[in-house]
XYZ file of C-alpha atoms in Angstrom:
580
model
C 30.684 -30.602 -3.268
C 27.629 -29.637 -5.306
C 24.651 -27.912 -3.770
C 21.137 -29.298 -4.047
C 19.609 -25.809 -4.214
C 21.115 -22.361 -4.675
C 19.161 -19.153 -4.025
C 20.900 -16.288 -5.795
C 20.951 -12.575 -5.001
C 18.038 -12.468 -2.552
C 17.780 -10.089 0.389
C 18.538 -12.517 3.223
C 16.554 -12.052 6.427
C 18.068 -14.833 8.497
C 15.560 -14.983 11.371
C 17.918 -13.541 13.981
C 16.777 -9.942 13.549
C 20.133 -8.945 12.048
C 20.098 -6.342 9.266
C 19.446 -7.959 5.871
C 22.029 -8.243 3.113
C 21.969 -9.479 -0.463
C 23.386 -12.977 -0.288
C 23.645 -16.254 -2.157
C 22.476 -19.286 -0.169
C 23.573 -22.842 -0.891
C 21.640 -25.809 0.473
C 22.863 -29.362 0.780
C 21.256 -32.393 2.489
C 18.468 -30.324 3.984
C 20.760 -27.792 5.664
C 22.156 -24.387 4.838
C 25.671 -25.156 3.583
C 26.787 -21.689 2.463
C 25.819 -18.028 2.848
C 27.986 -15.854 0.643
C 28.205 -12.396 -0.863
C 30.126 -13.977 -3.748
C 28.528 -16.194 -6.397
C 28.290 -19.898 -5.546
C 29.299 -22.688 -7.878
C 26.046 -24.111 -9.277
C 27.689 -27.016 -11.118
C 25.569 -30.096 -10.575
C 22.906 -28.105 -8.684
C 19.403 -29.391 -9.437
C 17.576 -26.149 -8.591
C 18.828 -22.589 -8.952
C 16.449 -19.804 -7.909
C 16.970 -16.226 -9.015
C 15.822 -14.310 -5.924
C 16.838 -10.859 -7.149
C 14.589 -8.223 -5.586
C 12.987 -10.811 -3.288
C 13.174 -11.652 0.397
C 14.805 -14.932 1.384
C 13.715 -15.816 4.912
C 13.175 -18.811 7.193
C 9.886 -20.629 6.910
C 7.331 -19.207 9.317
C 6.175 -21.003 12.450
C 2.485 -21.304 13.308
C 2.352 -21.829 17.063
C -1.393 -22.459 17.355
C -3.182 -24.852 15.010
C -5.766 -27.628 15.180
C -4.385 -29.786 12.391
C -4.444 -32.867 14.671
C -7.214 -34.491 12.635
C -6.490 -33.202 9.135
C -2.845 -34.257 9.263
C -3.911 -37.898 9.499
C -5.586 -37.878 6.071
C -4.039 -34.895 4.286
C -0.524 -34.609 5.759
C 0.634 -32.112 3.132
C -1.197 -29.379 5.111
C -0.963 -27.395 1.895
C -3.107 -24.466 3.039
C -0.388 -23.416 5.458
C 2.602 -24.390 3.344
C 1.466 -22.314 0.361
C 1.726 -19.179 2.517
C 5.245 -19.837 3.739
C 4.530 -21.731 6.963
C 7.006 -24.590 7.283
C 6.481 -25.579 10.950
C 3.135 -26.020 12.698
C 2.341 -26.861 16.314
C -0.442 -29.368 17.003
C -2.308 -30.057 20.235
C -3.622 -26.608 21.155
C -6.425 -25.704 23.600
C -6.095 -28.939 25.637
C -7.028 -31.037 22.562
C -4.904 -33.793 21.052
C -5.458 -37.320 19.746
C -2.632 -39.106 21.543
C -4.620 -41.092 24.127
C -8.370 -40.685 23.516
C -10.246 -43.084 21.278
C -11.955 -42.052 18.050
C -15.390 -41.331 19.522
C -14.020 -39.208 22.335
C -11.841 -37.352 19.827
C -14.993 -36.584 17.847
C -16.679 -35.240 20.970
C -13.635 -33.131 21.882
C -12.949 -31.583 18.473
C -16.309 -31.604 16.712
C -18.138 -28.660 18.252
C -15.458 -26.511 19.839
C -13.262 -26.500 16.719
C -16.105 -26.815 14.192
C -14.611 -29.887 12.531
C -17.404 -32.303 11.523
C -17.575 -34.912 14.272
C -18.165 -37.853 11.924
C -14.998 -37.021 10.006
C -12.972 -36.692 13.214
C -14.119 -40.141 14.319
C -13.396 -41.652 10.906
C -9.920 -40.112 10.664
C -8.812 -41.231 14.119
C -10.460 -44.652 13.888
C -8.863 -45.358 10.508
C -5.417 -44.014 11.369
C -4.821 -44.792 15.000
C -2.058 -47.329 15.478
C -0.499 -45.674 18.519
C -0.994 -46.138 22.238
C 1.712 -43.794 23.547
C 3.235 -40.433 22.727
C 6.320 -42.083 21.225
C 4.112 -44.278 19.024
C 2.152 -41.182 17.978
C 5.341 -39.428 16.878
C 6.372 -42.511 14.914
C 2.951 -42.633 13.239
C 3.234 -38.976 12.208
C 6.733 -39.505 10.845
C 5.451 -42.399 8.732
C 3.152 -39.960 6.904
C 4.208 -37.917 3.855
C 4.333 -34.735 5.919
C 4.473 -31.429 4.096
C 5.651 -29.053 6.843
C 7.524 -29.859 10.031
C 5.401 -30.644 13.068
C 5.808 -30.024 16.761
C 3.186 -30.763 19.385
C 1.610 -30.106 22.729
C -0.184 -32.887 24.508
C -3.682 -31.810 25.530
C -4.823 -31.860 29.145
C -8.347 -32.760 27.997
C -6.897 -35.676 26.041
C -5.018 -36.905 29.133
C -7.991 -36.441 31.420
C -10.616 -38.028 29.166
C -8.436 -41.082 28.506
C -7.424 -41.547 32.159
C -10.868 -41.022 33.697
C -13.312 -41.708 30.886
C -14.999 -38.751 29.211
C -18.123 -38.921 31.368
C -16.301 -38.867 34.732
C -13.793 -36.329 33.419
C -16.616 -33.863 32.739
C -18.736 -34.198 35.864
C -18.755 -31.375 38.387
C -17.496 -32.431 41.783
C -15.701 -35.532 40.488
C -12.013 -35.430 41.314
C -9.390 -37.514 39.590
C -8.251 -40.327 41.848
C -4.618 -40.676 42.885
C -4.206 -43.465 40.327
C -5.778 -41.366 37.565
C -3.546 -38.406 38.406
C -0.535 -40.686 38.343
C -1.552 -41.943 34.904
C -1.852 -38.396 33.553
C 1.512 -37.465 35.041
C 3.141 -40.550 33.526
C 1.643 -39.820 30.100
C 2.790 -36.197 30.249
C 6.318 -37.283 31.155
C 6.315 -39.774 28.286
C 5.188 -37.031 25.885
C 7.990 -34.733 27.002
C 10.449 -37.613 26.628
C 9.147 -38.042 23.055
C 9.910 -34.392 22.328
C 6.577 -32.636 22.826
C 6.992 -28.910 23.502
C 4.675 -29.045 26.499
C 1.030 -29.345 27.506
C -2.007 -27.305 26.533
C -4.786 -26.650 29.024
C -8.107 -24.870 28.709
C -10.382 -23.236 31.254
C -12.562 -21.268 28.846
C -16.154 -22.101 29.726
C -17.775 -21.656 26.314
C -15.808 -24.455 24.655
C -18.364 -27.288 24.588
C -18.348 -31.001 23.831
C -20.110 -32.574 20.877
C -21.797 -35.984 20.756
C -24.647 -37.327 22.851
C -23.344 -38.663 26.144
C -21.586 -35.486 27.340
C -22.995 -32.954 24.884
C -22.671 -29.299 25.938
C -20.424 -29.990 28.901
C -17.238 -27.937 28.901
C -13.884 -29.489 28.012
C -12.414 -32.003 30.489
C -9.539 -29.730 31.499
C -12.027 -27.172 32.862
C -13.015 -29.686 35.561
C -9.481 -30.258 36.844
C -8.849 -29.212 40.431
C -5.895 -27.127 41.574
C -3.905 -30.116 42.868
C -4.110 -31.887 39.486
C -3.068 -28.772 37.589
C -0.187 -28.010 39.978
C 1.281 -31.508 39.678
C 1.159 -31.438 35.870
C 2.626 -27.937 35.814
C 5.417 -29.078 38.116
C 6.513 -31.619 35.509
C 6.561 -28.919 32.832
C 8.457 -26.598 35.153
C 11.173 -29.144 35.915
C 11.644 -29.912 32.223
C 11.519 -26.261 31.068
C 8.637 -27.075 28.740
C 5.650 -24.906 27.902
C 2.165 -24.562 29.339
C -0.156 -23.248 26.648
C -3.328 -22.088 28.353
C -6.671 -20.483 27.824
C -8.057 -18.943 31.023
C -11.761 -18.399 31.592
C -12.103 -14.765 30.555
C -15.110 -14.305 32.838
C -13.166 -15.431 35.894
C -10.471 -13.147 37.356
C -9.431 -16.094 39.527
C -8.783 -18.261 36.457
C -6.829 -15.508 34.717
C -4.709 -14.833 37.794
C -4.047 -18.513 38.443
C -2.849 -19.157 34.903
C -0.752 -16.022 34.609
C 0.840 -16.262 38.059
C 1.725 -19.919 37.493
C 4.701 -18.698 35.444
C 6.442 -17.242 38.492
C 9.403 -19.159 39.809
C 9.763 -17.989 43.399
C 12.040 -20.591 45.052
C 11.615 -22.765 41.947
C 12.073 -22.675 38.196
C 9.712 -20.408 36.241
C 7.052 -22.113 34.155
C 7.204 -21.172 30.486
C 3.642 -20.012 29.890
C 1.856 -18.893 26.731
C -1.764 -17.805 27.159
C -4.659 -16.957 24.858
C -4.929 -14.266 23.838
C -3.719 -10.709 23.413
C -6.517 -9.278 21.306
C -7.955 -5.807 20.913
C -11.481 -7.026 21.591
C -14.249 -4.608 20.608
C -16.251 -5.635 23.659
C -13.375 -4.996 26.086
C -11.063 -2.233 24.888
C -9.574 -1.802 28.360
C -7.767 -5.142 28.093
C -5.136 -3.546 25.877
C -4.072 -1.381 28.800
C -3.503 -4.519 30.881
C -2.150 -7.338 28.734
C 1.265 -6.106 27.475
C 2.173 -4.489 30.841
C 1.109 -7.650 32.699
C 3.563 -9.716 30.637
C 6.358 -7.233 31.342
C 5.609 -7.333 35.071
C 5.483 -11.134 35.255
C 8.778 -11.463 33.403
C 10.405 -8.780 35.573
C 9.362 -10.807 38.618
C 11.139 -13.876 37.282
C 8.488 -15.492 35.094
C 8.740 -16.608 31.472
C 5.404 -15.486 30.092
C 3.951 -14.662 26.670
C 0.503 -13.760 25.375
C -0.420 -15.232 21.988
C -1.665 -12.784 19.376
C -3.127 -12.948 15.880
C -1.523 -9.924 14.171
C -4.414 -9.259 11.771
C -8.071 -8.229 12.179
C -10.067 -11.110 13.662
C -12.854 -11.307 11.109
C -15.222 -14.264 11.348
C -17.925 -15.621 9.071
C -20.942 -17.695 10.076
C -23.601 -19.823 8.430
C -26.762 -19.047 10.355
C -26.239 -19.430 14.084
C -23.361 -21.903 13.760
C -20.559 -19.904 15.337
C -18.665 -20.526 18.560
C -19.210 -16.986 19.889
C -22.844 -17.885 20.633
C -21.582 -20.430 23.179
C -20.550 -17.661 25.576
C -24.098 -16.814 26.692
C -26.965 -19.014 27.775
C -29.480 -18.544 24.984
C -26.881 -19.003 22.274
C -25.511 -22.152 23.892
C -29.048 -23.519 24.233
C -29.553 -23.255 20.483
C -26.226 -24.892 19.653
C -26.982 -27.678 22.115
C -29.716 -28.867 19.737
C -28.206 -30.901 16.933
C -31.515 -31.552 15.171
C -32.568 -28.702 12.880
C -36.310 -29.153 13.533
C -35.833 -28.840 17.281
C -33.531 -25.874 16.870
C -35.953 -24.022 14.575
C -38.778 -24.589 17.052
C -36.653 -23.103 19.811
C -35.647 -20.087 17.726
C -39.305 -19.285 17.042
C -40.388 -19.541 20.669
C -41.168 -16.112 22.152
C -39.871 -16.997 25.626
C -36.609 -18.060 24.051
C -36.406 -14.850 22.042
C -36.989 -12.813 25.171
C -34.073 -14.681 26.776
C -31.849 -14.069 23.709
C -32.723 -10.351 23.657
C -31.827 -10.083 27.340
C -28.447 -11.770 26.738
C -27.836 -9.577 23.696
C -28.627 -6.359 25.543
C -26.396 -7.232 28.515
C -23.330 -5.174 27.563
C -21.329 -5.380 30.773
C -18.810 -7.979 31.861
C -15.930 -9.701 30.101
C -16.907 -11.343 26.826
C -15.558 -12.009 23.338
C -18.393 -10.890 21.060
C -19.493 -7.264 21.207
C -23.099 -8.386 20.565
C -24.015 -5.810 17.973
C -26.072 -7.040 15.027
C -25.616 -3.643 13.408
C -21.956 -4.686 13.130
C -22.732 -7.925 11.288
C -22.963 -7.835 7.502
C -24.993 -10.390 5.547
C -22.847 -11.606 2.642
C -25.105 -14.298 1.182
C -28.758 -15.261 1.485
C -31.532 -16.650 -0.749
C -33.300 -13.332 -0.076
C -31.103 -11.073 -2.191
C -32.714 -7.966 -0.667
C -30.811 -8.395 2.604
C -27.337 -9.014 1.144
C -24.895 -6.259 2.052
C -27.012 -5.121 5.005
C -26.607 -5.721 8.717
C -29.209 -7.607 10.727
C -29.868 -4.334 12.544
C -30.625 -2.590 9.248
C -32.928 -5.419 8.224
C -34.791 -5.017 11.505
C -35.248 -1.282 10.956
C -36.535 -1.863 7.436
C -39.018 -4.406 8.750
C -40.753 -1.885 10.940
C -38.318 -1.487 13.794
C -37.907 -5.169 14.631
C -35.320 -5.859 17.331
C -31.967 -6.907 15.779
C -32.187 -10.272 17.556
C -35.563 -10.987 16.003
C -34.355 -9.897 12.575
C -31.434 -12.320 12.936
C -33.531 -15.218 14.216
C -36.238 -14.681 11.581
C -33.683 -15.007 8.796
C -32.045 -18.046 10.407
C -35.395 -19.810 10.809
C -36.338 -19.021 7.209
C -33.031 -19.781 5.517
C -30.932 -21.734 8.026
C -27.254 -22.034 7.168
C -27.839 -20.327 3.810
C -27.682 -17.018 5.666
C -23.972 -16.214 5.639
C -22.678 -13.186 7.505
C -19.500 -11.707 8.894
C -18.243 -9.484 11.662
C -14.877 -8.386 13.055
C -14.573 -9.293 16.717
C -11.167 -7.830 17.506
C -7.909 -6.360 16.187
C -9.692 -3.729 14.104
C -7.482 -0.768 15.166
C -4.210 -0.674 13.174
C -2.358 1.427 15.728
C -3.088 -1.119 18.465
C -2.052 -3.990 16.206
C 1.245 -2.193 15.621
C 1.883 -1.875 19.366
C 1.095 -5.526 19.983
C 3.330 -6.650 17.111
C 6.344 -5.094 18.821
C 5.557 -6.047 22.421
C 8.181 -8.504 23.766
C 5.558 -10.156 25.987
C 3.451 -11.108 22.961
C 3.986 -14.007 20.551
C 2.707 -13.765 16.983
C 0.582 -16.702 15.920
C -2.813 -18.101 16.954
C -4.098 -18.834 13.442
C -6.336 -21.770 14.495
C -5.426 -23.362 11.140
C -7.306 -26.596 10.562
C -10.317 -25.554 12.647
C -13.411 -23.375 12.124
C -13.262 -24.230 8.455
C -16.324 -22.178 7.518
C -15.626 -19.344 9.930
C -12.141 -17.915 9.440
C -9.023 -17.954 7.279
C -5.762 -16.738 8.773
C -3.363 -19.049 6.945
C -1.435 -16.032 5.596
C -1.251 -14.014 8.828
C 2.546 -13.762 8.573
C 2.438 -12.315 5.069
C -0.179 -9.795 6.155
C 2.059 -8.641 9.003
C 5.015 -8.282 6.637
C 2.903 -6.173 4.284
C 1.866 -3.885 7.131
C 5.483 -3.449 8.201
C 6.626 -2.691 4.646
C 3.747 -0.272 4.037
C 4.486 1.596 7.271
C 8.149 1.946 6.304
C 7.250 3.245 2.837
C 4.777 5.721 4.356
C 7.466 7.121 6.644
C 5.853 5.886 9.876
C 7.717 2.653 10.664
C 6.791 0.777 13.815
C 9.241 -2.102 13.319
C 11.776 -3.198 10.724
C 11.158 -6.022 8.277
C 14.013 -8.015 9.820
C 12.450 -7.630 13.266
C 9.084 -8.809 11.930
C 10.701 -11.847 10.306
C 12.513 -12.629 13.572
C 9.224 -12.471 15.479
C 7.562 -14.892 13.032
C 10.482 -17.330 12.916
C 13.608 -17.396 15.069
C 12.095 -15.863 18.186
C 9.381 -18.529 18.312
C 11.737 -21.398 17.510
C 14.136 -20.357 20.266
C 11.416 -19.993 22.899
C 9.802 -23.353 22.110
C 13.197 -25.057 21.768
C 12.809 -26.096 18.124
C 15.377 -26.595 15.381
C 13.762 -24.113 13.010
C 13.411 -20.438 12.313
C 16.936 -19.462 11.199
C 18.954 -19.380 7.990
C 22.601 -19.547 9.018
C 25.207 -22.064 7.950
C 24.245 -25.370 9.534
C 20.600 -24.460 10.085
C 17.651 -26.457 8.792
C 16.860 -25.308 5.260
C 13.215 -24.346 5.726
C 13.030 -21.365 3.399
C 10.481 -18.963 1.966
C 11.161 -16.646 -0.949
C 8.746 -13.702 -0.872
C 8.117 -11.126 -3.575
C 7.502 -7.932 -1.556
C 5.878 -6.192 -4.539
C 3.092 -8.813 -4.468
C 2.202 -8.166 -0.816
C -0.950 -6.319 -1.807
C -4.714 -6.192 -1.186
C -5.117 -9.791 -2.349
C -3.823 -10.876 1.054
C -7.138 -9.765 2.574
C -9.371 -11.685 0.185
C -11.014 -14.987 1.020
C -11.770 -17.858 -1.299
C -13.179 -21.335 -0.746
C -11.620 -24.728 -1.391
C -12.963 -28.214 -0.555
C -11.395 -30.458 2.056
C -11.432 -33.864 0.401
C -11.101 -35.845 3.618
C -14.045 -33.985 5.161
C -16.479 -34.947 2.427
C -15.459 -31.951 0.275
C -16.651 -29.499 2.902
C -15.897 -26.029 1.585
C -13.175 -24.356 3.614
C -12.388 -20.647 3.774
C -8.857 -20.087 2.445
C -6.482 -17.332 1.351
C -5.206 -17.007 -2.205
C -2.334 -14.597 -2.824
C -0.155 -16.831 -4.919
C 2.183 -14.262 -6.454
C 3.546 -13.291 -3.035
C 5.217 -16.629 -2.261
C 7.722 -17.465 -4.984
C 9.122 -20.613 -3.380
C 8.764 -22.671 -0.225
C 11.403 -25.216 0.751
C 11.035 -27.680 3.613
C 14.243 -29.390 4.667
C 15.821 -28.168 1.457
C 13.131 -29.540 -0.879
C 10.941 -27.313 -3.024
C 7.310 -27.976 -2.048
C 5.343 -24.945 -3.218
C 5.664 -21.772 -5.239
C 3.512 -19.245 -7.088
C 0.343 -21.135 -6.225
C 1.555 -24.519 -7.448
C 2.311 -27.497 -5.237
C 5.357 -29.537 -6.164
C 4.800 -33.191 -6.978
C 6.583 -34.206 -3.795
C 4.129 -32.382 -1.502
C 1.896 -34.926 0.179
C 3.401 -37.874 -1.696
C 6.759 -38.073 0.049
C 7.763 -36.833 3.463
C 9.523 -33.479 3.468
C 8.629 -32.355 6.988
C 9.832 -33.859 10.236
C 8.562 -34.085 13.792
C 10.697 -31.513 15.591
C 11.537 -32.591 19.112
C 11.784 -29.823 21.668
C 15.261 -29.179 22.964
C 16.996 -31.195 20.253
């Protein structure tokens, strides 16, 4: 029988971690039909790819995205596909759109994920035809999906829909027995529909948008222990995953979420927590996180930290950045949606005194290192400040405190002041250790969220470049085949998904990579409009020569910077059901 696609003479990295070999791969009906050292018959084959000198590997899996809204209007998800990602997981950080209505979805996603609230409401309101998890899956599969999808159901989604967003975010209000039963039923239905598990969030600087509940934390942060235990018990029985984000300021929260994996006298709970990061503000965490995973797993747990394997560099327009939510004065500014009110607050001397006090408080667990000398201005109507830090600007203005230098520029220029800083993962040797730690999963791109703040769509390619460069420099820290396994097969196996491998019979999600094009362009950022968000300019990556071809279910969808006609017009991706 003829093949639909043949990939000739590529170095096959099959996703298992096995040593690579030059092989010819034949694809038929969306599956790998042949892997051979001998030439394959290409008679009748509609696409033959010469992969000589290139890597042929499974499509990468992005385990942490916020594409829940974008997928409804732009289901091609081309920003991920173009970089070799062929499977994405929705529903992270307790947020999903399965049960909440459009307005509540806007309140949940708008501020914490920096997706314009009005566009969230419009997308969900226009698209929503579902009332259950099974209906939601059917609605997704009716779209012309680019990549494959898998999903968590969000605890905040369950809670807000069962209790109403207002009750679900009031301190001291407990879910009633009937409301708990509803959440448990909905979770069970989601697992029956093939969801990989549930996401929960206890991080206290993730805040709601909108008017009614503005600046309250996410609904899942208000859940009591009994509610969480009962939901976790369902996950535990079904061997599905809890994706969690503990409150980093609360040792109790961290311990509760990590220890929940243990299976003493019961099954372990598969648990993946945010996040293993070499945070500038808390270097000591790197001495704790990998060993803690090893200990938990040795005690019978099934635990992984999530990790972004590249420097965590963020950009901001003015004060619009989620890191300001973690301290009182920053959150007070972001609470004000009206620019006039916000500017008045930023000019108030009592407020500035409060901000300076928060900024100078260097102790305690936190995400941002709070150093305006480590914050470079990249764009501003005042060209004199471009390329300088806010701290430098303060010194040049007569020794002004860095906070005042920052606030002065924000008041004067608003969101036209664009700046950047690296919050974590800035030490290559630590990144290398984390990349090889068995208690760490590689992912956490946040694709689809923070559109003006970060671009990690090509994180897998950047890891592969680092591995190749280390090998060529004579200081290898892992093999290329191991890195590919960590980005593909290892993740698919742990989450129970039919993806991540290229053996006979496997799903033909394939990426052909030119290793000679894994160069400095991987680090560069560009901007591209999101049509469905009113052409809002999104930070993206553009390293088009590196990815020669991307196939989803055996169909060519992208290559060398060009989308195939099929992408976004006809479904190539599928909803991958966990355990099937």
